[in-house]
Coordinates of N, CA and C in Angstrom, one line a residue:
Chain A
D1 N -13.2 -11.5 2.0 CA -11.9 -12.0 1.5 C -11.4 -11.0 0.5
A2 N -10.1 -10.9 0.4 CA -9.4 -10.0 -0.5 C -9.7 -10.4 -1.9
K3 N -9.8 -9.5 -2.8 CA -10.0 -9.8 -4.2 C -8.7 -10.1 -4.9
T4 N -7.6 -9.9 -4.2 CA -6.3 -10.1 -4.8 C -5.5 -11.1 -4.0
T5 N -4.5 -11.7 -4.7 CA -3.6 -12.7 -4.0 C -2.1 -12.3 -4.3
Q6 N -1.3 -12.2 -3.3 CA 0.1 -11.7 -3.4 C 0.9 -12.7 -2.6
P7 N 2.2 -12.9 -3.0 CA 3.1 -13.7 -2.2 C 3.4 -13.0 -0.9
P8 N 3.5 -13.7 0.2 CA 3.7 -13.0 1.5 C 5.0 -12.2 1.6
S9 N 6.1 -12.7 0.9 CA 7.3 -12.0 1.0 C 8.2 -12.2 -0.2
M10 N 9.1 -11.3 -0.4 CA 10.0 -11.4 -1.6 C 11.3 -10.7 -1.2
D11 N 12.4 -11.1 -1.8 CA 13.7 -10.4 -1.6 C 14.1 -9.9 -3.0
C12 N 14.9 -8.8 -2.9 CA 15.5 -8.2 -4.1 C 16.8 -7.6 -3.8
A13 N 17.8 -7.7 -4.6 CA 19.1 -7.1 -4.4 C 19.0 -5.6 -4.7
E14 N 19.7 -4.8 -3.9 CA 19.7 -3.4 -4.2 C 20.2 -3.1 -5.5
G15 N 19.6 -2.1 -6.2 CA 20.0 -1.8 -7.6 C 19.3 -2.6 -8.7
R16 N 18.7 -3.7 -8.3 CA 18.0 -4.5 -9.3 C 16.6 -4.1 -9.4
A17 N 15.9 -4.6 -10.4 CA 14.5 -4.3 -10.5 C 13.7 -5.3 -9.6
A18 N 12.8 -4.8 -8.9 CA 11.9 -5.6 -8.0 C 10.6 -5.8 -8.8
N19 N 10.2 -7.0 -9.0 CA 8.9 -7.3 -9.7 C 8.0 -8.0 -8.7
L20 N 6.9 -7.3 -8.4 CA 5.9 -7.8 -7.4 C 4.7 -8.2 -8.1
P21 N 4.3 -9.5 -8.1 CA 3.1 -10.0 -8.8 C 1.9 -9.9 -7.9
C22 N 0.8 -9.8 -8.6 CA -0.5 -9.8 -8.0 C -1.5 -10.5 -8.9
N23 N -2.3 -11.4 -8.2 CA -3.4 -12.1 -9.0 C -4.7 -11.5 -8.6
H24 N -5.5 -11.2 -9.6 CA -6.8 -10.6 -9.4 C -7.8 -11.2 -10.4
S25 N -7.9 -12.6 -10.3 CA -8.6 -13.3 -11.4 C -10.1 -13.0 -11.5
T26 N -10.7 -12.4 -10.4 CA -12.1 -12.1 -10.5 C -12.4 -10.7 -10.7
I27 N -11.4 -10.0 -11.2 CA -11.6 -8.5 -11.4 C -12.7 -8.2 -12.4
S28 N -13.5 -7.2 -12.1 CA -14.6 -6.8 -13.0 C -14.1 -5.7 -14.0
G29 N -14.9 -5.5 -15.1 CA -14.5 -4.6 -16.1 C -14.3 -3.2 -15.7
N30 N -14.9 -2.8 -14.6 CA -14.8 -1.4 -14.2 C -14.0 -1.2 -12.9
E31 N -13.2 -2.2 -12.6 CA -12.3 -2.2 -11.4 C -10.9 -1.9 -11.8
Y32 N -10.3 -0.9 -11.1 CA -9.0 -0.5 -11.3 C -8.1 -1.3 -10.4
V33 N -6.8 -1.5 -10.8 CA -5.8 -2.1 -10.0 C -5.0 -1.0 -9.4
Y34 N -4.8 -1.0 -8.0 CA -4.1 0.0 -7.3 C -2.9 -0.7 -6.6
W35 N -1.8 0.0 -6.4 CA -0.7 -0.4 -5.6 C -0.4 0.7 -4.6
Y36 N -0.2 0.2 -3.3 CA 0.2 1.1 -2.2 C 1.4 0.4 -1.5
R37 N 2.1 1.1 -0.8 CA 3.1 0.5 0.1 C 3.1 1.2 1.4
Q38 N 3.6 0.4 2.4 CA 3.6 0.9 3.8 C 4.9 0.6 4.4
I39 N 5.6 1.6 4.8 CA 6.9 1.5 5.4 C 6.7 1.6 6.9
H40 N 7.3 0.5 7.6 CA 7.1 0.4 9.0 C 5.6 0.5 9.4
S41 N 5.3 1.4 10.3 CA 3.8 1.5 10.7 C 3.3 2.9 10.2
Q42 N 3.9 3.4 9.2 CA 3.4 4.7 8.7 C 2.1 4.5 7.9
G43 N 1.4 5.5 7.5 CA 0.3 5.4 6.7 C 0.6 4.9 5.3
P44 N -0.1 4.0 4.7 CA 0.2 3.6 3.4 C 0.3 4.7 2.4
Q45 N 1.1 4.5 1.4 CA 1.4 5.5 0.4 C 1.0 5.0 -1.0
Y46 N 0.3 5.8 -1.7 CA -0.1 5.4 -3.1 C 1.1 5.3 -4.0
I47 N 1.1 4.3 -4.9 CA 2.2 4.2 -5.8 C 1.7 4.4 -7.2
I48 N 0.7 3.7 -7.7 CA 0.3 3.7 -9.1 C -1.0 3.0 -9.2
H49 N -1.7 3.3 -10.3 CA -2.9 2.5 -10.5 C -3.2 2.5 -12.1
G50 N -4.0 1.5 -12.5 CA -4.3 1.3 -13.9 C -5.6 0.6 -14.1
L51 N -6.1 0.7 -15.3 CA -7.3 -0.1 -15.6 C -7.0 -1.2 -16.5
K52 N -6.4 -1.0 -17.7 CA -6.0 -2.1 -18.6 C -4.7 -1.8 -19.3
N53 N -4.3 -0.5 -19.4 CA -3.1 -0.2 -20.1 C -1.9 -0.2 -19.1
N54 N -0.7 -0.5 -19.5 CA 0.4 -0.4 -18.7 C 0.6 1.1 -18.3
E55 N 1.1 1.3 -17.1 CA 1.3 2.6 -16.6 C 2.7 2.8 -16.0
T56 N 3.2 4.0 -16.1 CA 4.5 4.3 -15.5 C 4.4 5.7 -14.9
N57 N 5.0 5.8 -13.7 CA 5.2 7.1 -13.1 C 6.6 7.2 -12.6
E58 N 6.9 8.2 -11.8 CA 8.3 8.4 -11.3 C 8.7 7.3 -10.3
M59 N 7.7 6.7 -9.7 CA 8.0 5.7 -8.7 C 8.1 4.2 -9.3
A60 N 7.3 3.9 -10.2 CA 7.2 2.5 -10.6 C 6.5 2.4 -11.9
S61 N 6.4 1.1 -12.4 CA 5.7 0.8 -13.6 C 4.7 -0.3 -13.2
L62 N 3.5 -0.3 -13.9 CA 2.5 -1.3 -13.6 C 2.2 -2.0 -14.9
I63 N 2.4 -3.3 -14.9 CA 2.1 -4.1 -16.1 C 0.8 -4.9 -15.8
I64 N -0.2 -4.8 -16.6 CA -1.4 -5.5 -16.4 C -1.6 -6.5 -17.6
T65 N -1.8 -7.7 -17.3 CA -2.0 -8.7 -18.4 C -3.2 -8.4 -19.3
E66 N -3.2 -8.9 -20.5 CA -4.3 -8.5 -21.4 C -5.7 -9.0 -20.9
D67 N -5.7 -10.1 -20.2 CA -7.0 -10.6 -19.7 C -7.3 -9.9 -18.3
R68 N -6.4 -9.1 -17.8 CA -6.5 -8.3 -16.6 C -6.6 -9.2 -15.4
K69 N -6.3 -10.4 -15.4 CA -6.4 -11.3 -14.3 C -5.2 -11.2 -13.4
S70 N -4.1 -10.6 -13.8 CA -2.9 -10.4 -13.0 C -2.2 -9.2 -13.4
S71 N -1.3 -8.7 -12.5 CA -0.5 -7.5 -12.8 C 0.8 -7.7 -12.1
T72 N 1.8 -6.8 -12.5 CA 3.1 -6.8 -11.8 C 3.5 -5.4 -11.6
L73 N 3.9 -5.1 -10.4 CA 4.5 -3.8 -10.1 C 6.0 -3.9 -10.2
I74 N 6.6 -3.0 -10.9 CA 8.0 -3.0 -11.1 C 8.6 -1.8 -10.5
L75 N 9.6 -2.0 -9.6 CA 10.4 -0.9 -9.1 C 11.7 -1.0 -9.8
P76 N 12.1 -0.1 -10.7 CA 13.1 -0.4 -11.7 C 14.5 -0.5 -11.0
H77 N 14.8 0.3 -10.1 CA 16.1 0.2 -9.4 C 15.9 0.3 -7.9
A78 N 15.7 -0.9 -7.3 CA 15.3 -0.9 -5.9 C 16.4 -0.4 -5.0
T79 N 16.0 0.4 -4.0 CA 17.0 0.9 -3.0 C 16.5 0.4 -1.6
L80 N 17.3 0.5 -0.6 CA 17.0 0.1 0.7 C 15.7 0.7 1.2
R81 N 15.5 1.9 0.8 CA 14.3 2.7 1.2 C 13.0 2.1 0.6
D82 N 13.1 1.2 -0.3 CA 11.9 0.5 -0.9 C 11.5 -0.7 -0.1
T83 N 12.2 -1.0 1.0 CA 11.8 -2.1 1.9 C 10.5 -1.7 2.5
A84 N 9.5 -2.5 2.3 CA 8.1 -2.1 2.8 C 7.2 -3.3 2.5
V85 N 5.9 -3.1 3.0 CA 4.9 -4.0 2.6 C 4.1 -3.4 1.4
Y86 N 3.9 -4.1 0.3 CA 3.3 -3.6 -0.9 C 1.9 -4.3 -1.0
Y87 N 0.9 -3.5 -1.2 CA -0.5 -3.9 -1.3 C -1.0 -3.7 -2.7
C88 N -1.6 -4.7 -3.2 CA -2.3 -4.7 -4.5 C -3.8 -4.7 -4.2
I89 N -4.6 -3.8 -4.6 CA -6.0 -3.9 -4.4 C -6.8 -3.6 -5.7
V90 N -8.0 -4.0 -5.8 CA -8.8 -3.6 -6.9 C -10.0 -2.7 -6.3
R91 N -10.4 -1.8 -7.1 CA -11.4 -0.8 -6.6 C -12.2 -0.3 -7.8
V92 N -13.5 -0.2 -7.6 CA -14.3 0.2 -8.7 C -14.2 1.7 -8.9
G93 N -14.1 2.1 -10.2 CA -14.0 3.6 -10.4 C -15.4 4.1 -10.6
G94 N -15.5 5.4 -10.5 CA -16.8 6.1 -10.7 C -17.6 6.2 -9.4
M95 N -18.8 6.8 -9.5 CA -19.6 7.0 -8.3 C -20.4 5.8 -8.0
N96 N -19.7 4.9 -7.3 CA -20.3 3.6 -7.0 C -20.7 3.6 -5.5
R97 N -21.9 3.3 -5.3 CA -22.5 3.3 -3.9 C -21.7 2.3 -3.0
D98 N -21.3 1.2 -3.6 CA -20.7 0.1 -2.8 C -19.2 0.2 -3.1
D99 N -18.5 1.1 -2.4 CA -17.1 1.2 -2.7 C -16.2 0.8 -1.5
K100 N -16.6 -0.5 -1.0 CA -15.8 -1.1 0.1 C -14.4 -1.4 -0.5
I101 N -13.4 -1.2 0.2 CA -12.0 -1.5 -0.2 C -11.4 -2.6 0.6
I102 N -10.8 -3.6 0.0 CA -10.2 -4.7 0.7 C -8.7 -4.7 0.4
F103 N -7.9 -4.6 1.4 CA -6.5 -4.5 1.2 C -5.8 -5.8 1.1
G104 N -6.1 -6.8 1.9 CA -5.4 -8.0 1.9 C -4.1 -7.9 2.8
K105 N -3.2 -8.9 2.7 CA -2.0 -8.9 3.6 C -0.8 -8.4 2.9
G106 N -0.8 -8.2 1.6 CA 0.3 -7.6 0.9 C 1.5 -8.5 0.8
T107 N 2.6 -8.0 0.2 CA 3.9 -8.6 0.0 C 4.9 -7.8 0.8
R108 N 5.6 -8.5 1.7 CA 6.7 -7.8 2.4 C 8.0 -7.9 1.5
L109 N 8.4 -6.8 1.0 CA 9.6 -6.8 0.1 C 10.8 -6.4 0.9
H110 N 11.8 -7.2 0.9 CA 13.1 -7.0 1.5 C 14.1 -6.6 0.5
I111 N 14.7 -5.5 0.6 CA 15.8 -5.1 -0.3 C 17.1 -5.4 0.4
L112 N 17.9 -6.2 -0.3 CA 19.2 -6.7 0.3 C 20.4 -5.9 -0.2
P113 N 21.2 -5.4 0.7 CA 22.3 -4.6 0.3 C 23.4 -5.5 -0.4
Chain B
E1 N -0.5 22.6 2.8 CA -0.1 21.3 2.4 C -1.3 20.3 2.5
A2 N -1.5 19.6 1.4 CA -2.6 18.6 1.4 C -2.3 17.5 2.3
Q3 N -3.2 17.2 3.2 CA -2.9 16.1 4.2 C -4.2 15.6 4.9
V4 N -4.1 14.5 5.5 CA -5.1 13.9 6.4 C -4.5 13.9 7.8
T5 N -5.2 14.4 8.7 CA -4.7 14.5 10.1 C -5.6 13.6 11.0
Q6 N -4.9 13.0 12.0 CA -5.6 12.2 12.9 C -5.2 12.6 14.3
N7 N -6.2 12.6 15.2 CA -5.8 12.9 16.7 C -6.7 12.0 17.6
P8 N -6.1 11.5 18.6 CA -4.7 11.6 19.0 C -3.9 10.6 18.2
R9 N -2.6 10.7 18.2 CA -1.7 9.8 17.6 C -1.5 8.5 18.4
Y10 N -1.5 8.7 19.7 CA -1.4 7.6 20.7 C -2.5 7.7 21.8
L11 N -3.1 6.6 22.1 CA -4.1 6.7 23.2 C -4.1 5.3 23.9
I12 N -4.0 5.4 25.3 CA -4.2 4.3 26.1 C -5.4 4.6 27.0
T13 N -6.4 3.6 27.0 CA -7.6 3.8 27.7 C -8.0 2.5 28.3
V14 N -9.1 2.6 29.1 CA -9.6 1.4 29.8 C -10.9 0.9 29.1
T15 N -11.2 -0.4 29.3 CA -12.4 -1.0 28.8 C -13.6 -0.2 29.2
G16 N -14.5 0.1 28.2 CA -15.8 0.7 28.4 C -15.8 2.2 28.4
K17 N -14.7 2.9 28.4 CA -14.6 4.3 28.4 C -14.7 4.9 27.0
K18 N -15.8 5.5 26.7 CA -16.0 6.0 25.3 C -14.9 6.9 24.8
L19 N -14.6 6.7 23.6 CA -13.5 7.6 23.0 C -13.8 7.9 21.5
T20 N -13.3 9.0 21.1 CA -13.4 9.4 19.7 C -12.0 9.7 19.1
V21 N -11.8 9.2 17.9 CA -10.6 9.5 17.2 C -11.0 10.4 16.0
T22 N -10.4 11.6 16.0 CA -10.8 12.5 14.9 C -10.0 12.3 13.6
C23 N -10.6 12.6 12.5 CA -9.9 12.6 11.2 C -10.4 13.8 10.4
S24 N -9.4 14.5 9.8 CA -9.8 15.7 9.1 C -8.9 15.7 7.8
Q25 N -9.5 16.1 6.7 CA -8.7 16.3 5.4 C -9.0 17.6 4.8
N26 N -8.0 18.2 4.2 CA -8.1 19.6 3.7 C -8.1 19.6 2.1
M27 N -8.5 18.5 1.5 CA -8.4 18.3 0.1 C -9.8 18.3 -0.6
N28 N -10.8 18.6 0.2 CA -12.2 18.6 -0.4 C -12.6 17.2 -1.0
H29 N -12.1 16.2 -0.4 CA -12.4 14.8 -0.9 C -13.8 14.4 -0.4
E30 N -14.5 13.7 -1.3 CA -15.8 13.2 -1.0 C -15.6 11.9 -0.1
Y31 N -14.7 11.0 -0.5 CA -14.6 9.7 0.1 C -13.7 9.7 1.3
M32 N -14.1 9.2 2.4 CA -13.3 9.0 3.6 C -13.5 7.6 4.2
S33 N -12.5 7.1 4.8 CA -12.5 5.8 5.3 C -11.7 5.6 6.5
W34 N -12.1 4.6 7.3 CA -11.3 4.2 8.5 C -10.9 2.7 8.3
Y35 N -9.6 2.5 8.7 CA -9.0 1.1 8.7 C -8.4 0.8 10.0
R36 N -8.3 -0.5 10.3 CA -7.5 -0.9 11.4 C -6.5 -1.9 10.9
Q37 N -5.3 -1.9 11.6 CA -4.3 -2.8 11.2 C -3.8 -3.6 12.3
D38 N -3.8 -4.9 12.2 CA -3.3 -5.8 13.3 C -2.3 -6.7 12.7
P39 N -1.3 -7.2 13.5 CA -0.2 -8.0 13.0 C -0.8 -9.2 12.3
G40 N -0.3 -9.5 11.1 CA -0.7 -10.7 10.3 C -2.0 -10.6 9.6
L41 N -2.7 -9.5 9.8 CA -4.0 -9.3 9.2 C -4.1 -8.2 8.2
G42 N -3.1 -7.5 8.0 CA -3.1 -6.4 7.0 C -4.1 -5.3 7.4
L43 N -4.5 -4.5 6.4 CA -5.4 -3.4 6.6 C -6.8 -3.9 6.4
R44 N -7.7 -3.6 7.4 CA -9.1 -4.0 7.2 C -9.9 -2.7 7.4
Q45 N -10.9 -2.6 6.4 CA -11.7 -1.4 6.4 C -12.8 -1.5 7.5
I46 N -13.0 -0.4 8.2 CA -14.0 -0.4 9.3 C -15.3 0.2 8.8
Y47 N -15.3 1.4 8.3 CA -16.4 2.1 7.8 C -15.8 3.0 6.7
Y48 N -16.7 3.4 5.7 CA -16.4 4.4 4.7 C -17.5 5.3 4.5
S49 N -17.2 6.4 3.9 CA -18.3 7.4 3.6 C -18.0 8.0 2.2
M50 N -19.1 7.9 1.4 CA -19.0 8.4 0.0 C -19.1 9.9 -0.1
N51 N -19.8 10.5 0.9 CA -20.0 11.9 1.0 C -20.7 12.3 2.3
V52 N -21.0 13.5 2.5 CA -21.6 14.0 3.7 C -22.9 13.2 3.9
E53 N -23.1 12.8 5.2 CA -24.3 12.1 5.6 C -24.5 10.7 5.0
V54 N -23.5 10.2 4.3 CA -23.5 8.9 3.7 C -22.4 8.0 4.2
T55 N -22.8 7.0 5.0 CA -21.7 6.1 5.6 C -22.1 4.7 5.3
D56 N -21.1 3.8 5.2 CA -21.4 2.4 5.0 C -20.4 1.5 5.7
K57 N -20.8 0.3 6.0 CA -19.9 -0.6 6.8 C -18.9 -1.2 5.8
G58 N -17.7 -1.3 6.4 CA -16.6 -2.0 5.7 C -16.6 -3.5 6.2
D59 N -15.4 -4.0 6.3 CA -15.3 -5.4 6.6 C -15.4 -5.7 8.1
V60 N -15.0 -4.8 9.0 CA -15.0 -5.0 10.4 C -15.7 -3.9 11.2
P61 N -17.0 -3.6 11.0 CA -17.6 -2.5 11.6 C -18.1 -2.6 13.1
E62 N -18.1 -3.9 13.5 CA -18.6 -4.1 14.9 C -17.8 -3.4 16.0
G63 N -18.6 -2.7 16.8 CA -17.9 -2.0 17.9 C -17.6 -0.6 17.6
Y64 N -17.8 -0.1 16.4 CA -17.4 1.2 16.0 C -18.6 2.0 15.4
K65 N -18.6 3.3 15.6 CA -19.5 4.2 14.9 C -18.8 5.3 14.2
V66 N -19.4 5.8 13.2 CA -18.8 7.0 12.5 C -19.9 8.0 12.2
S67 N -19.5 9.2 11.9 CA -20.5 10.2 11.4 C -19.8 11.1 10.4
R68 N -20.6 11.6 9.5 CA -20.0 12.5 8.4 C -20.9 13.7 8.3
K69 N -20.8 14.6 9.2 CA -21.7 15.8 9.2 C -21.1 16.9 8.3
E70 N -19.7 16.9 8.2 CA -19.1 17.8 7.3 C -18.2 17.1 6.4
K71 N -17.9 17.7 5.2 CA -17.1 17.0 4.2 C -15.7 16.7 4.8
R72 N -15.1 17.6 5.5 CA -13.7 17.4 5.9 C -13.4 16.5 7.1
N73 N -14.5 16.2 7.9 CA -14.3 15.4 9.1 C -15.0 14.1 9.1
F74 N -14.3 13.1 9.7 CA -14.9 11.8 9.7 C -14.4 11.1 11.0
P75 N -15.0 11.4 12.1 CA -14.6 10.8 13.4 C -15.0 9.4 13.6
L76 N -14.1 8.7 14.2 CA -14.4 7.2 14.6 C -14.7 7.2 16.1
I77 N -15.8 6.6 16.4 CA -16.3 6.6 17.8 C -16.3 5.1 18.3
L78 N -15.7 4.9 19.4 CA -15.8 3.6 20.1 C -16.6 3.9 21.4
E79 N -17.9 3.4 21.4 CA -18.8 3.7 22.5 C -18.3 3.0 23.8
S80 N -17.9 1.8 23.6 CA -17.5 1.0 24.8 C -16.3 0.1 24.3
P81 N -15.1 0.7 24.3 CA -13.9 0.0 23.8 C -13.6 -1.3 24.6
S82 N -13.1 -2.3 23.9 CA -12.7 -3.5 24.5 C -11.3 -3.8 24.1
P83 N -10.6 -4.7 24.8 CA -9.2 -5.0 24.5 C -9.0 -5.5 23.1
N84 N -10.0 -6.1 22.5 CA -9.8 -6.6 21.1 C -9.8 -5.5 20.1
Q85 N -10.1 -4.2 20.5 CA -10.0 -3.1 19.6 C -8.6 -2.4 19.8
T86 N -7.7 -3.0 20.5 CA -6.4 -2.5 20.5 C -5.8 -2.7 19.1
S87 N -5.3 -1.6 18.5 CA -4.9 -1.7 17.1 C -4.3 -0.4 16.7
L88 N -3.8 -0.4 15.4 CA -3.3 0.8 14.8 C -4.4 1.2 13.8
Y89 N -4.9 2.4 13.9 CA -6.0 2.9 13.1 C -5.5 3.9 12.1
F90 N -6.0 3.8 10.9 CA -5.7 4.8 9.8 C -7.0 5.4 9.2
C91 N -6.9 6.7 9.0 CA -8.0 7.3 8.3 C -7.5 7.6 6.9
A92 N -8.3 7.6 5.9 CA -7.9 7.9 4.5 C -9.0 8.7 3.8
S93 N -8.6 9.4 2.7 CA -9.6 10.1 1.9 C -9.2 10.1 0.5
S94 N -10.2 10.2 -0.4 CA -9.9 10.3 -1.8 C -11.1 11.0 -2.5
L95 N -10.8 11.4 -3.7 CA -11.9 11.9 -4.6 C -12.7 10.7 -5.1
T96 N -13.9 11.0 -5.5 CA -14.7 10.0 -6.3 C -15.2 10.7 -7.5
G97 N -15.8 9.9 -8.3 CA -16.3 10.5 -9.6 C -16.1 9.6 -10.7
T98 N -16.1 10.2 -11.9 CA -16.0 9.4 -13.1 C -14.8 8.5 -13.2
F99 N -13.7 9.1 -12.7 CA -12.4 8.3 -12.7 C -12.1 7.8 -11.3
S100 N -11.2 7.0 -11.2 CA -10.8 6.5 -9.9 C -9.6 7.2 -9.4
Y101 N -9.5 7.3 -8.1 CA -8.5 8.2 -7.5 C -7.8 7.4 -6.4
E102 N -6.5 7.9 -6.1 CA -5.8 7.3 -5.0 C -6.3 7.8 -3.7
Q103 N -6.0 7.0 -2.6 CA -6.3 7.4 -1.3 C -5.1 8.0 -0.6
Y104 N -5.4 9.0 0.2 CA -4.4 9.6 1.0 C -4.6 9.2 2.4
F105 N -3.6 8.7 3.1 CA -3.7 8.2 4.4 C -3.1 9.1 5.5
G106 N -3.8 9.1 6.6 CA -3.2 9.8 7.8 C -2.1 9.1 8.4
P107 N -1.5 9.6 9.4 CA -0.3 9.1 10.1 C -0.6 7.9 11.0
G108 N -1.8 7.7 11.3 CA -2.1 6.5 12.2 C -2.4 6.9 13.6
T109 N -3.2 6.2 14.3 CA -3.5 6.3 15.7 C -3.3 5.0 16.4
R110 N -2.4 4.9 17.3 CA -2.1 3.6 18.0 C -3.0 3.6 19.3
L111 N -4.0 2.7 19.3 CA -4.9 2.7 20.5 C -4.6 1.4 21.3
T112 N -4.5 1.6 22.6 CA -4.4 0.4 23.5 C -5.5 0.5 24.5
V113 N -6.3 -0.6 24.5 CA -7.4 -0.7 25.5 C -7.1 -1.8 26.5
T114 N -7.0 -1.4 27.8 CA -6.6 -2.3 28.8 C -7.8 -2.8 29.6

């Protein structure tokens, strides 16, 4: 089973901020939160990741709650090209022998013109 | 250009005919992985490799084999393909180490087994 829970779909108006939630209530102290997205049937694309601090890059911001049990990916000004399936995963950092990765079903984000 | 390549991109085959899908990365990554993607099921990990000669089962390893003889290559082998292995397959790679790193994905291989 996936270690994360996401809503199956969301809509967002073009130009507005898209806020995608993710629940990871069983996250361990050494697990990072990662976000990827997949446009059509292309290979998934990395967006951002974090451990406990909020992170921002040129694509998005990641807000992680203080207890680390949930997070939100923010696309500040959504465009039609942001229409994709967004995956939230948790993954252990470091040289871990058991580094199986579980993606789950993700959130299908529709950007509305 | 840093990339993960997969070949072939499209393959139609018949039940029982052995096939290999190749995966290669040019980023000197230790970690490599294979996923399959089916409608409504998201991405599911088949096998992964932490480094050369080290492979482990993911969530759905049945019916697949892998090998990691060189760091850059991680082929996926279907010894006796069956129709339920019709799927979209992705290879991915990343660094490992003290910190955690993002995965880079290949373009995908669409396999149809009749």
